[in-house]
mmCIF file of C-alpha atoms and ligand atoms in Angstrom:
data_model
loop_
_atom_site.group_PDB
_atom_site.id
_atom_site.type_symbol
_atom_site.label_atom_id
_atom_site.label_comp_id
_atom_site.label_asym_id
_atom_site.label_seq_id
_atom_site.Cartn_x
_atom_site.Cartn_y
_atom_site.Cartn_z
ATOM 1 C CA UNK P 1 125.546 62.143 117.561
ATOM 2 C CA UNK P 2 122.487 60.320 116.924
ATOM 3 C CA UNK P 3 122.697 56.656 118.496
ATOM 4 C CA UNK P 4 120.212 53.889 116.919
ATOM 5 C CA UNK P 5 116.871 54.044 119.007
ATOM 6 C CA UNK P 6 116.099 50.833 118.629
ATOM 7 C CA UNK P 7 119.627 49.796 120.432
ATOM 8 C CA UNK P 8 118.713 52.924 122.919
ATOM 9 C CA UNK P 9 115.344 51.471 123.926
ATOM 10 C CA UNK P 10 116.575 47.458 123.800
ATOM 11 C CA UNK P 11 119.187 48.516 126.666
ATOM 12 C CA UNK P 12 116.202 50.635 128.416
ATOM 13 C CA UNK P 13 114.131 47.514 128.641
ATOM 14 C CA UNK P 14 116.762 45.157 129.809
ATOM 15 C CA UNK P 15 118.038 47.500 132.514
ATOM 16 C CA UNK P 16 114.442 48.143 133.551
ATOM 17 C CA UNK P 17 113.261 44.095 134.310
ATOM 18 C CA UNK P 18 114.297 43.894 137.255
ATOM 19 C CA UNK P 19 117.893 44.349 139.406
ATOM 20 C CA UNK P 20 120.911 42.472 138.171
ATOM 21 C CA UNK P 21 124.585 41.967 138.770
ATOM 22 C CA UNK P 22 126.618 44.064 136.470
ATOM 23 C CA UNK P 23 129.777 44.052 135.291
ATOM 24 C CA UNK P 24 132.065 46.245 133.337
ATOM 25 C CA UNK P 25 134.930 45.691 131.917
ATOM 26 C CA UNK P 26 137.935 47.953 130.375
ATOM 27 C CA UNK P 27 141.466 47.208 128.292
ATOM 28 C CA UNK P 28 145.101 46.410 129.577
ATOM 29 C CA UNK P 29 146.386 49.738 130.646
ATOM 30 C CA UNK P 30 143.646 51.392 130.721
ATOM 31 C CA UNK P 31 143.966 55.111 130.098
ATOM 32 C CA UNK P 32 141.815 58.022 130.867
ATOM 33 C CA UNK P 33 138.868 56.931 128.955
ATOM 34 C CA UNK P 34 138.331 53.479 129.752
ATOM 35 C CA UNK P 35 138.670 54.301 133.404
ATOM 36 C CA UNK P 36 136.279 57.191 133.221
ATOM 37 C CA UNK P 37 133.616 55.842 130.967
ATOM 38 C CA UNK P 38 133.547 52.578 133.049
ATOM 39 C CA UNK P 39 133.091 54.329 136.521
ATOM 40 C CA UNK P 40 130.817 56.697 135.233
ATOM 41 C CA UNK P 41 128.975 53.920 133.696
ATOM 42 C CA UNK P 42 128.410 52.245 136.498
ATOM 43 C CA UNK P 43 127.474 54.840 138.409
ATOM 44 C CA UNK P 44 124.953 55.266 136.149
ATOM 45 C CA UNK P 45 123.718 51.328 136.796
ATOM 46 C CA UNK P 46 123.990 51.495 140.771
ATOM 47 C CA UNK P 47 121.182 54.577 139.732
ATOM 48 C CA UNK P 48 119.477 52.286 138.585
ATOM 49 C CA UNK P 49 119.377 49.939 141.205
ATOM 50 C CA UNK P 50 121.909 47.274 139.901
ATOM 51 C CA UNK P 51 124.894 45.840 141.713
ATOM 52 C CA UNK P 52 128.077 46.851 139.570
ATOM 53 C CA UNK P 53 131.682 45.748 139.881
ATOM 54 C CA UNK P 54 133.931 47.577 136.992
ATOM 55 C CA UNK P 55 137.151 45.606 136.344
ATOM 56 C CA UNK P 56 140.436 46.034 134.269
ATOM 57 C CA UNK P 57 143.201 43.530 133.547
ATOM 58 C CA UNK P 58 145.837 45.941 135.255
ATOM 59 C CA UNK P 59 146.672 48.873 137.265
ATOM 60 C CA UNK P 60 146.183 52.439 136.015
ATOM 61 C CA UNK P 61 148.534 55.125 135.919
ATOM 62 C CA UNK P 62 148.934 56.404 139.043
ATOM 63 C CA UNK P 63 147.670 60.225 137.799
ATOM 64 C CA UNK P 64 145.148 58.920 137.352
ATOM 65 C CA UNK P 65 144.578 57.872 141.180
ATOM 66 C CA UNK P 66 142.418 61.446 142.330
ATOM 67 C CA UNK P 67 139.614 60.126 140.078
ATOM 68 C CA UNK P 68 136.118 59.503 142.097
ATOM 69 C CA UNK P 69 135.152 55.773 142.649
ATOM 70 C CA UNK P 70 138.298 54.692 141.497
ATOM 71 C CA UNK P 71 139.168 52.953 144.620
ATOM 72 C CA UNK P 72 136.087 50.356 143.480
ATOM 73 C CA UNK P 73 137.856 49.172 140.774
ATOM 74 C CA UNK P 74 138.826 45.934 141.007
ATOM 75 C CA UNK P 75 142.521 45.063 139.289
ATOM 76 C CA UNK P 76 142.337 41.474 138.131
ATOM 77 C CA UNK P 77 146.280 41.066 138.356
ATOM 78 C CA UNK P 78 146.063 41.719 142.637
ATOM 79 C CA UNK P 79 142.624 40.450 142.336
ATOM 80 C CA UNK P 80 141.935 37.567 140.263
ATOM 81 C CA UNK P 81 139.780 35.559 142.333
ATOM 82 C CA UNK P 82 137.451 38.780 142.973
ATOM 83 C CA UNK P 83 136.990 39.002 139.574
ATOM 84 C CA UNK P 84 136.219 35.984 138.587
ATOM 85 C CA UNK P 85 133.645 35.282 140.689
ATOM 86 C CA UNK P 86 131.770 38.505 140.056
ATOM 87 C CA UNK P 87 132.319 37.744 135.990
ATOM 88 C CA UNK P 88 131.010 34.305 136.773
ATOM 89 C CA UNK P 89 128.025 35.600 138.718
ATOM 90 C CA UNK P 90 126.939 38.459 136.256
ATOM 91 C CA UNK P 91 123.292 39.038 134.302
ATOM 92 C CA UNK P 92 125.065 41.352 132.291
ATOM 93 C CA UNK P 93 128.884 42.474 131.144
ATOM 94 C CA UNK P 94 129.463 45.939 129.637
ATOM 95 C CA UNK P 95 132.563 46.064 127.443
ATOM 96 C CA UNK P 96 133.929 49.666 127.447
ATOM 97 C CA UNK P 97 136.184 51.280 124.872
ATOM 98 C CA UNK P 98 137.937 48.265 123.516
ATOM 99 C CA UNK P 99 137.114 46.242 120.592
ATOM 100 C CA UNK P 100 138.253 42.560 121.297
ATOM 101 C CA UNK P 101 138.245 40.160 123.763
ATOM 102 C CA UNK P 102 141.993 39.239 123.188
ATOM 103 C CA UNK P 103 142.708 43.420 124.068
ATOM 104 C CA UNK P 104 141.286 41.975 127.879
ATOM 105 C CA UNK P 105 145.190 40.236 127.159
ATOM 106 C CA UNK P 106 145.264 38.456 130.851
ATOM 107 C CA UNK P 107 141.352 39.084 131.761
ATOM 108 C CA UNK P 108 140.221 36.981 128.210
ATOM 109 C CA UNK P 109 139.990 34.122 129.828
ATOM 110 C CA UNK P 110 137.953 34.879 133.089
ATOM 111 C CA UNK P 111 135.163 36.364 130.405
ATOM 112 C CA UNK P 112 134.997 33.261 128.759
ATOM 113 C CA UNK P 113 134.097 31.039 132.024
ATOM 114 C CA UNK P 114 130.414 33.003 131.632
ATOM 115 C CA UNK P 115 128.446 31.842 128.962
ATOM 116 C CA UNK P 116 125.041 33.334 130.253
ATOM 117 C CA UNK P 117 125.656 36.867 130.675
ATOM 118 C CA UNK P 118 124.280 39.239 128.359
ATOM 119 C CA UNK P 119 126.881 41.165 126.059
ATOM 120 C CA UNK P 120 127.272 44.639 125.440
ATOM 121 C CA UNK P 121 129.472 46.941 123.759
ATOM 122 C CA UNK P 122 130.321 50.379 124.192
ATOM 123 C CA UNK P 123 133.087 51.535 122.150
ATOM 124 C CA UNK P 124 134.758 53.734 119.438
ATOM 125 C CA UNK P 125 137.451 51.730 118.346
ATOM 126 C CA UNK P 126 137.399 50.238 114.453
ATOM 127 C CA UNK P 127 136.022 46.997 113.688
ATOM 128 C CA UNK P 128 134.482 45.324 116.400
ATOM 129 C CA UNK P 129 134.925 41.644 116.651
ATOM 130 C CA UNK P 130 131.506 39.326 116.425
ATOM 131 C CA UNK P 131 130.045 37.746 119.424
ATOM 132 C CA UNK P 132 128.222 40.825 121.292
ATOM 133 C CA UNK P 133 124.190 40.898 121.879
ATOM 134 C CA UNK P 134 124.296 44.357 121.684
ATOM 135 C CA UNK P 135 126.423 47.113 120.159
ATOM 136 C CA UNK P 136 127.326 50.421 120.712
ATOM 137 C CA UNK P 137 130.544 50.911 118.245
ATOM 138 C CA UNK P 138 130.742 54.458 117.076
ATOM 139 C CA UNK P 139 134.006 54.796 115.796
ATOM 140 C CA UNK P 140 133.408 58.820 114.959
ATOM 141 C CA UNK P 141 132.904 59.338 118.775
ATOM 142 C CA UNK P 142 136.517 60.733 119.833
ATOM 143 C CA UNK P 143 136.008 58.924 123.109
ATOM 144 C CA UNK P 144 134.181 56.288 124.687
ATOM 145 C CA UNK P 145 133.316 58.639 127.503
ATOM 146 C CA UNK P 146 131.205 60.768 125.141
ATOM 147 C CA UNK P 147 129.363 57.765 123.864
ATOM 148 C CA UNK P 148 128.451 56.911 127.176
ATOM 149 C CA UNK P 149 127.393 60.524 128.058
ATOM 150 C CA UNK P 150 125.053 60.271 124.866
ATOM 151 C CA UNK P 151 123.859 56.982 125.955
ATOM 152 C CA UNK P 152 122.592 58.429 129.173
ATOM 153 C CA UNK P 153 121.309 61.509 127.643
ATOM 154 C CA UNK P 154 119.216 59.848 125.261
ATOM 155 C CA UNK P 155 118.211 57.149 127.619
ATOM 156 C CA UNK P 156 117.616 58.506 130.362
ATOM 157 C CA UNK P 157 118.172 62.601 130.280
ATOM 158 C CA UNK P 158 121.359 64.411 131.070
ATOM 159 C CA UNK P 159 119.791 65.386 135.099
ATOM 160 C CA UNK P 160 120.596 62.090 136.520
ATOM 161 C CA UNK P 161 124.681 63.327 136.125
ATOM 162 C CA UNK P 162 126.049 64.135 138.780
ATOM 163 C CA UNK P 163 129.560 66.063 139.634
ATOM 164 C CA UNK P 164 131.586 63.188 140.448
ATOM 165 C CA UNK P 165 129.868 61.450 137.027
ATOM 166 C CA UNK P 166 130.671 64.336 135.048
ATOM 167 C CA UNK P 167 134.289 64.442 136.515
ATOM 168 C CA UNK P 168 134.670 61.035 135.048
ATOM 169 C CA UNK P 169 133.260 61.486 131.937
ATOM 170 C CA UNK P 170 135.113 64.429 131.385
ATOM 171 C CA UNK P 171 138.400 62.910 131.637
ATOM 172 C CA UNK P 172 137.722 60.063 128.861
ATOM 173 C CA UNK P 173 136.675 63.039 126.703
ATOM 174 C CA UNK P 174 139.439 65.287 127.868
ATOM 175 C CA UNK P 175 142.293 62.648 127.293
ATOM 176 C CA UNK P 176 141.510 60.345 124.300
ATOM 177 C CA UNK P 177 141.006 63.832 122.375
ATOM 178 C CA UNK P 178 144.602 65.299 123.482
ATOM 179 C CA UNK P 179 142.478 67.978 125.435
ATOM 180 C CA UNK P 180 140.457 68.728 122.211
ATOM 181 C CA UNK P 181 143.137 68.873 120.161
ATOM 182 C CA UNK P 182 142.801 66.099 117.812
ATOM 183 C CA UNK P 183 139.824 64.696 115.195
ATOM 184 C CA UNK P 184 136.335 64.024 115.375
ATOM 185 C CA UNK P 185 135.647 67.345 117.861
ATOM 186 C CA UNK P 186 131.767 67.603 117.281
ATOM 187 C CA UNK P 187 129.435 70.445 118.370
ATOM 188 C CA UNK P 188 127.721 68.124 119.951
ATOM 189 C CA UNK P 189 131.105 67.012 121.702
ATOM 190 C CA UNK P 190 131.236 71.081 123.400
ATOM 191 C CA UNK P 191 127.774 70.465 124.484
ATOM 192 C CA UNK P 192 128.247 67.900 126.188
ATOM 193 C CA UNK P 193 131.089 69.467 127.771
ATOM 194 C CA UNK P 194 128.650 72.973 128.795
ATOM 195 C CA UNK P 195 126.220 69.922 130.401
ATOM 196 C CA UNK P 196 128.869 68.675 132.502
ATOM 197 C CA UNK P 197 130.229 72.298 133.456
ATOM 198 C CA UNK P 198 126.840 73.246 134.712
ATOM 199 C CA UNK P 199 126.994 69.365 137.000
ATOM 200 C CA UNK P 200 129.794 71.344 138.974
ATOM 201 C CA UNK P 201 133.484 69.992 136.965
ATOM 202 C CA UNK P 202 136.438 72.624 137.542
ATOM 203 C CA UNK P 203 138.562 72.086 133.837
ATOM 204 C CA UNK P 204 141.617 73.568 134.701
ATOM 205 C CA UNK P 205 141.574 71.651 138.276
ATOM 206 C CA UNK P 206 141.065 68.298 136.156
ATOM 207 C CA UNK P 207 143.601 69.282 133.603
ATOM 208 C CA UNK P 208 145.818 69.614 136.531
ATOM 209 C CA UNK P 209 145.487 66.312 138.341
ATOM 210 C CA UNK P 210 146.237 64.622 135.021
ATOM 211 C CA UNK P 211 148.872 66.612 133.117
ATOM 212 C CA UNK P 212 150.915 67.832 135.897
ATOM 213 C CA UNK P 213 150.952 65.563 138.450
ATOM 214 C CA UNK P 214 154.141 63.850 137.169
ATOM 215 C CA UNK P 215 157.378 62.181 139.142
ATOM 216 C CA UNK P 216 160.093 64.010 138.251
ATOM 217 C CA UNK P 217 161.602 60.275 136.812
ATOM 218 C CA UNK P 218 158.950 60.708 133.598
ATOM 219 C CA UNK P 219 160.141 64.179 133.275
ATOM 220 C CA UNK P 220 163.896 63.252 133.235
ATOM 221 C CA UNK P 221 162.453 60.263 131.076
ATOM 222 C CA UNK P 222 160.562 61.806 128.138
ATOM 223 C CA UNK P 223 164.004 64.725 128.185
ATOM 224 C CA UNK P 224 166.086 61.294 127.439
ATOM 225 C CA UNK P 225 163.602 59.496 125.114
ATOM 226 C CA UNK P 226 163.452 62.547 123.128
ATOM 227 C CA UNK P 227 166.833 64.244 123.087
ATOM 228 C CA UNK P 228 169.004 60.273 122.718
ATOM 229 C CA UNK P 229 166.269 57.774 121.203
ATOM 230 C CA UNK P 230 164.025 59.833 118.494
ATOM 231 C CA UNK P 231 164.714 58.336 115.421
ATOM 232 C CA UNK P 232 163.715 60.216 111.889
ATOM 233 C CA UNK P 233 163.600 58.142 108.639
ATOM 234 C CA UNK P 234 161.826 58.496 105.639
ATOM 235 C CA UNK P 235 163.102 61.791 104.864
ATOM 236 C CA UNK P 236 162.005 63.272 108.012
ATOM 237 C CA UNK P 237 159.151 62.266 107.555
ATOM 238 C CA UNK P 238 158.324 58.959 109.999
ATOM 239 C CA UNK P 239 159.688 58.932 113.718
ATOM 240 C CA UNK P 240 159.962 56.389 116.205
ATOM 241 C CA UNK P 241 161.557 56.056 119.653
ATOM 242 C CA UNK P 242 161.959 52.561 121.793
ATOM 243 C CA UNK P 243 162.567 51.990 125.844
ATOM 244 C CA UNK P 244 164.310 49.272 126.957
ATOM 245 C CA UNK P 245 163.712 47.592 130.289
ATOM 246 C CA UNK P 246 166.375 48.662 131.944
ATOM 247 C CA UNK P 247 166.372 52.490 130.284
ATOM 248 C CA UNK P 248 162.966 52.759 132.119
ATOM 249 C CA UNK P 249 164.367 51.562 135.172
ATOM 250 C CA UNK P 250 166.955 53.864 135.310
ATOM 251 C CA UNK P 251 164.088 56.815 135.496
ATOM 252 C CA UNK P 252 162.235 54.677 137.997
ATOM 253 C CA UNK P 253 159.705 54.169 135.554
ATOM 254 C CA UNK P 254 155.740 53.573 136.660
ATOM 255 C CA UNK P 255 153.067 52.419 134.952
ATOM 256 C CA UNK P 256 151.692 55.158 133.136
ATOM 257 C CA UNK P 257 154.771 57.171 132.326
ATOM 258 C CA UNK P 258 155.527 56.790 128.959
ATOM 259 C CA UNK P 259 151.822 57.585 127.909
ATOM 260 C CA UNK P 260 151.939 60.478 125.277
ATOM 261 C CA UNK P 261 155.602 60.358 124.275
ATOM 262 C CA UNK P 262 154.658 58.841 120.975
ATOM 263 C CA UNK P 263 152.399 61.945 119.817
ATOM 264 C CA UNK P 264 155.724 64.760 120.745
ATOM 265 C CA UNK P 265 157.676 63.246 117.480
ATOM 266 C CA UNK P 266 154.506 65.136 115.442
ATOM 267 C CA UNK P 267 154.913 68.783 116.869
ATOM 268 C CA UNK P 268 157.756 68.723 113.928
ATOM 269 C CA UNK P 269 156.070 69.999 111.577
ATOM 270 C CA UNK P 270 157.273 67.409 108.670
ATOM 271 C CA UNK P 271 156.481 64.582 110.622
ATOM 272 C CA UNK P 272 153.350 62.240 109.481
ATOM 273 C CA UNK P 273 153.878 59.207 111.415
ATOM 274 C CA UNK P 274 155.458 58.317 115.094
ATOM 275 C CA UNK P 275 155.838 54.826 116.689
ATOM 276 C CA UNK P 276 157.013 54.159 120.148
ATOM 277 C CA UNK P 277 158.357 50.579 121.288
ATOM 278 C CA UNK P 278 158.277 50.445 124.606
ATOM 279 C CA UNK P 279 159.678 46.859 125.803
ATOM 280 C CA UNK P 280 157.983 44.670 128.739
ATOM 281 C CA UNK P 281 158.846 41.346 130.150
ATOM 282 C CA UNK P 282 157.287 39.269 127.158
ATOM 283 C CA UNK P 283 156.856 41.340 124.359
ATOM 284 C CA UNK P 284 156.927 44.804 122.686
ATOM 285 C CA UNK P 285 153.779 46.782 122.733
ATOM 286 C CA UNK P 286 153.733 49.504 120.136
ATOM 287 C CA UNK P 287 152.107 52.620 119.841
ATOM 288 C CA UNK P 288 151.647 54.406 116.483
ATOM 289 C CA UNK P 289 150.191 57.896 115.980
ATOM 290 C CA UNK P 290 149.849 59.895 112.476
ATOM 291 C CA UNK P 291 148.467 62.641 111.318
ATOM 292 C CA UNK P 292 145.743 63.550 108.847
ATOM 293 C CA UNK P 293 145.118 60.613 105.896
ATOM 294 C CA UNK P 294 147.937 58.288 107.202
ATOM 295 C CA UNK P 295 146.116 55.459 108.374
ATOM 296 C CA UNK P 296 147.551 53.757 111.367
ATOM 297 C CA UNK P 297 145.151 51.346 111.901
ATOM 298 C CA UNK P 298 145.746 50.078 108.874
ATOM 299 C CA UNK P 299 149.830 50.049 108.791
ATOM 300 C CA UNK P 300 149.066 48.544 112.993
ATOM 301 C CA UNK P 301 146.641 45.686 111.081
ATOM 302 C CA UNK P 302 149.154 44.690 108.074
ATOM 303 C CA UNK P 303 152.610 44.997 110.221
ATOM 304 C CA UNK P 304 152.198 44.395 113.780
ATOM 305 C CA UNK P 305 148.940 42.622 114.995
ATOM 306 C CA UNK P 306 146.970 45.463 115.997
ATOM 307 C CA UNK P 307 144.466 47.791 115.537
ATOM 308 C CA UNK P 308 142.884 51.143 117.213
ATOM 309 C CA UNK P 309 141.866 54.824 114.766
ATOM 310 C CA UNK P 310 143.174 56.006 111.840
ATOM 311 C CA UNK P 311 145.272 58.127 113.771
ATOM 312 C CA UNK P 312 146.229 56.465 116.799
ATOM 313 C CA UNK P 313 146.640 53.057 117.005
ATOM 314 C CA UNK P 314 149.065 50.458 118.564
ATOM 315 C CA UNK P 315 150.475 46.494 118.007
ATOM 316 C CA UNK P 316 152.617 44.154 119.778
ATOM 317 C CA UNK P 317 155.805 42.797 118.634
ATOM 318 C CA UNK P 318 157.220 39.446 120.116
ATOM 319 C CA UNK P 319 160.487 39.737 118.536
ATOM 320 C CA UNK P 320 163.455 41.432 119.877
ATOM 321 C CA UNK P 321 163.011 45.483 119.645
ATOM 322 C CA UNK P 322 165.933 45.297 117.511
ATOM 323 C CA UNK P 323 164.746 43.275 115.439
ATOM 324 C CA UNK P 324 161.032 44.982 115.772
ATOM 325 C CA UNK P 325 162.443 47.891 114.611
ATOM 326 C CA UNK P 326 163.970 46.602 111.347
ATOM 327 C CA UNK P 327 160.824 45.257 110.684
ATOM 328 C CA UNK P 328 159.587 48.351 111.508
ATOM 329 C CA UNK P 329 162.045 50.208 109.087
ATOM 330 C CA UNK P 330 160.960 48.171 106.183
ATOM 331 C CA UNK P 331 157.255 48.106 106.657
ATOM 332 C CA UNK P 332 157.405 52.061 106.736
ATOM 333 C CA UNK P 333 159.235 51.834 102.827
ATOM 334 C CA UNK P 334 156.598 49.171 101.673
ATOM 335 C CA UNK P 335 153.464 51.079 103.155
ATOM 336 C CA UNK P 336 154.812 54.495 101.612
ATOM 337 C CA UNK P 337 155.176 52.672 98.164
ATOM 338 C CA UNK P 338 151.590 51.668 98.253
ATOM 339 C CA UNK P 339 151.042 55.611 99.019
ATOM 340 C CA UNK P 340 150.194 54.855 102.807
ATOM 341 C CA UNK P 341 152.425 58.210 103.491
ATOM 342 C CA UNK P 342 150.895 60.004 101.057
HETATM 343 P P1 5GP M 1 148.032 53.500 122.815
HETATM 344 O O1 5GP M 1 149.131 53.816 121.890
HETATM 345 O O2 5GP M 1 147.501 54.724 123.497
HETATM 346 O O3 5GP M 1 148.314 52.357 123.722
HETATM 347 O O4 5GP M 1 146.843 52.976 121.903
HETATM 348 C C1 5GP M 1 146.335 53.756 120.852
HETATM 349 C C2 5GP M 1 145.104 53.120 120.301
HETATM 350 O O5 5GP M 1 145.391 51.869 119.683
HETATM 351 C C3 5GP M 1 144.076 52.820 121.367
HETATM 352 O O6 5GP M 1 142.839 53.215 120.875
HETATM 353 C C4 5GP M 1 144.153 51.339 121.557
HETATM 354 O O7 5GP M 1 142.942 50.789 121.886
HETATM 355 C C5 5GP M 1 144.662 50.810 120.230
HETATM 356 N N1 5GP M 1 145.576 49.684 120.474
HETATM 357 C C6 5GP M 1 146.727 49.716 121.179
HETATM 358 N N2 5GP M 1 147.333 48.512 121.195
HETATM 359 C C7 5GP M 1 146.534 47.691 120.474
HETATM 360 C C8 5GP M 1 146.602 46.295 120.120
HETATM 361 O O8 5GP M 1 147.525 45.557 120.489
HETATM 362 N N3 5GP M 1 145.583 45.805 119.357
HETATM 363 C C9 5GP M 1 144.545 46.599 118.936
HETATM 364 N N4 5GP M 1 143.585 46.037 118.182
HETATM 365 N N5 5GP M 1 144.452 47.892 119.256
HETATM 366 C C10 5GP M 1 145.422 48.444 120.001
HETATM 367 MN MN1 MN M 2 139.026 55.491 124.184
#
């Protein structure tokens, strides 16, 4: 993938005046991807003789917890203070793999209390709000990780990655593509992965730590959200599934757990569309995954607030799930009449 040069050599100059105080930031829950292209990021700054502090609203999944550097992270819900001052402080803020401020959800705010630091974004998400003084949205780059792997190839040459960089980096690409599985796989996306195989990074050991390194709680809990709370509609051919609260405590549920159940719904072969409504204290964060033309984005846009790619995408809902999923019922009828299904 070909990134603009002139965006290429405008970060190049601005990283090369003179040391700065860096931060980088990443979205609520952040998955594989956001962690990994944010440590490997920064990595990639301390290189270059910056100070870095990489920050996300709240904790990761705890599978994710072998990951190198990932101790540095600093989690704005245990510490807020932390991260406020070093947002405060920064020359420059990188936003990584998100694309708006409001997806920071409880972090928004902090950003806004710094008014001189330089803005840039590094993402692959749709539509990226205004306000940045540089951006690096690439919405055909199946993860952020790979975007910042070309970024440092074509800035500065694929030797300065290391193993533990090419660890990270492997694990955005690995996970936001349902180990290479789903769209926008690019030749250029394999080499990338040959680079990083030749830095030292064991696949099957990182598919490992990631895939099965489950409790046995979110094993009992996908069994039950499967075989008692998959709904099909539509003829078969939309799905959806919800948690409650209290189902989740039942399979002593961690933060993390539920991540993937939403795409299982689609192994049926008639299946186009899935949704999962998974219920926290305040509201109802929804996840929506299709396959081929169905556009999620879109139906996550029109119906619930929300946003992401065409085929994965997610919303928030701050009525009752009940009442979310009625909604949910009869935006799936209006969005096939307008031939949204196909
Ligand atoms: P997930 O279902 O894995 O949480 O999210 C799938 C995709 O949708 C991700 O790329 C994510 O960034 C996007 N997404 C999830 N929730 C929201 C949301 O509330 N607003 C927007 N704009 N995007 C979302
Ligand atoms: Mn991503």
């Amino acid at each position: 993938m070909e990134l603009q040069r002139a965006h290429i050599e405008q970060l190049h100059s601005w990283l090369t005046e003179r040391p700065m105080k860096i931060v980088t930031v990443s979205h609520t829950n952040p998955d594989g991807d956001a962690i990994g292209s944010s440590l490997a990021w920064a990595q990639v700054l301390r290189g270059m003789g910056h100070s870095v502090i990489s920050i996300v609203p709240n904790r990761h999944p705890y599978f994710l917890n072998w990951m190198p550097h990932i101790k540095e992270l600093v989690i704005f819900k245990q510490a807020a203070e932390q991260a406020r001052e070093a947002i405060r402080e920064a020359d420059m803020i990188f936003c990584l793999d998100f694309n708006a401020l409001s997806r920071l959800e409880i972090l928004s705010d902090a950003l806004a209390e710094n008014n001189h630091a330089r803005r840039i974004l590094i993402d692959h998400h749709l539509s990226p709000e205004a306000g940045f003084d540089l951006l690096f949205s690439y919405p055909d780059s199946s993860s952020t990780s790979f975007l910042v792997y070309e970024i440092i190839e074509q800035m500065l040459g694929v030797e300065v990655i290391t193993k533990e960089m090419a660890e990270l980096l492997y694990v955005g690409m690995m996970t936001d593509t349902g180990n290479f599985a789903f769209s926008h796989l690019s030749p250029e996306l394999f080499r990338a992965v040959a680079v990083l195989l030749e830095r030292g990074i064991v696949i099957p050991d990182i598919y490992n730590n990631v895939y099965n390194a489950y409790t046995a709680g979110r094993a009992r809990l996908f069994g039950y959200a499967i075989n008692r709370k998959m709904e099909l509609i539509h003829n078969g051919k939309v799905a959806y599934m919800s948690l409650k609260e209290s189902e989740m405590r039942r399979f002593c549920f961690q933060q993390g757990d539920s991540e993937g159940f939403v795409n299982y719904p689609l192994t049926i072969k008639k299946v186009k569309m899935s949704a999962m409504f998974i219920e926290q204290h305040d509201f109802i964060r929804i996840s929506l995954r299709s396959r081929g033309l169905v556009d999620v984005n879109l139906f996550a846009r029109k119906y619930f607030n929300g946003g992401g790619h065409k085929n994965a995408a997610g919303g928030k809902s701050f009525d009752t799930i009940e009442r979310t999923i009625e909604r949910y019922i009869e935006a799936v009828e209006e969005f096939a009449t307008e031939g949204g299904l196909g």
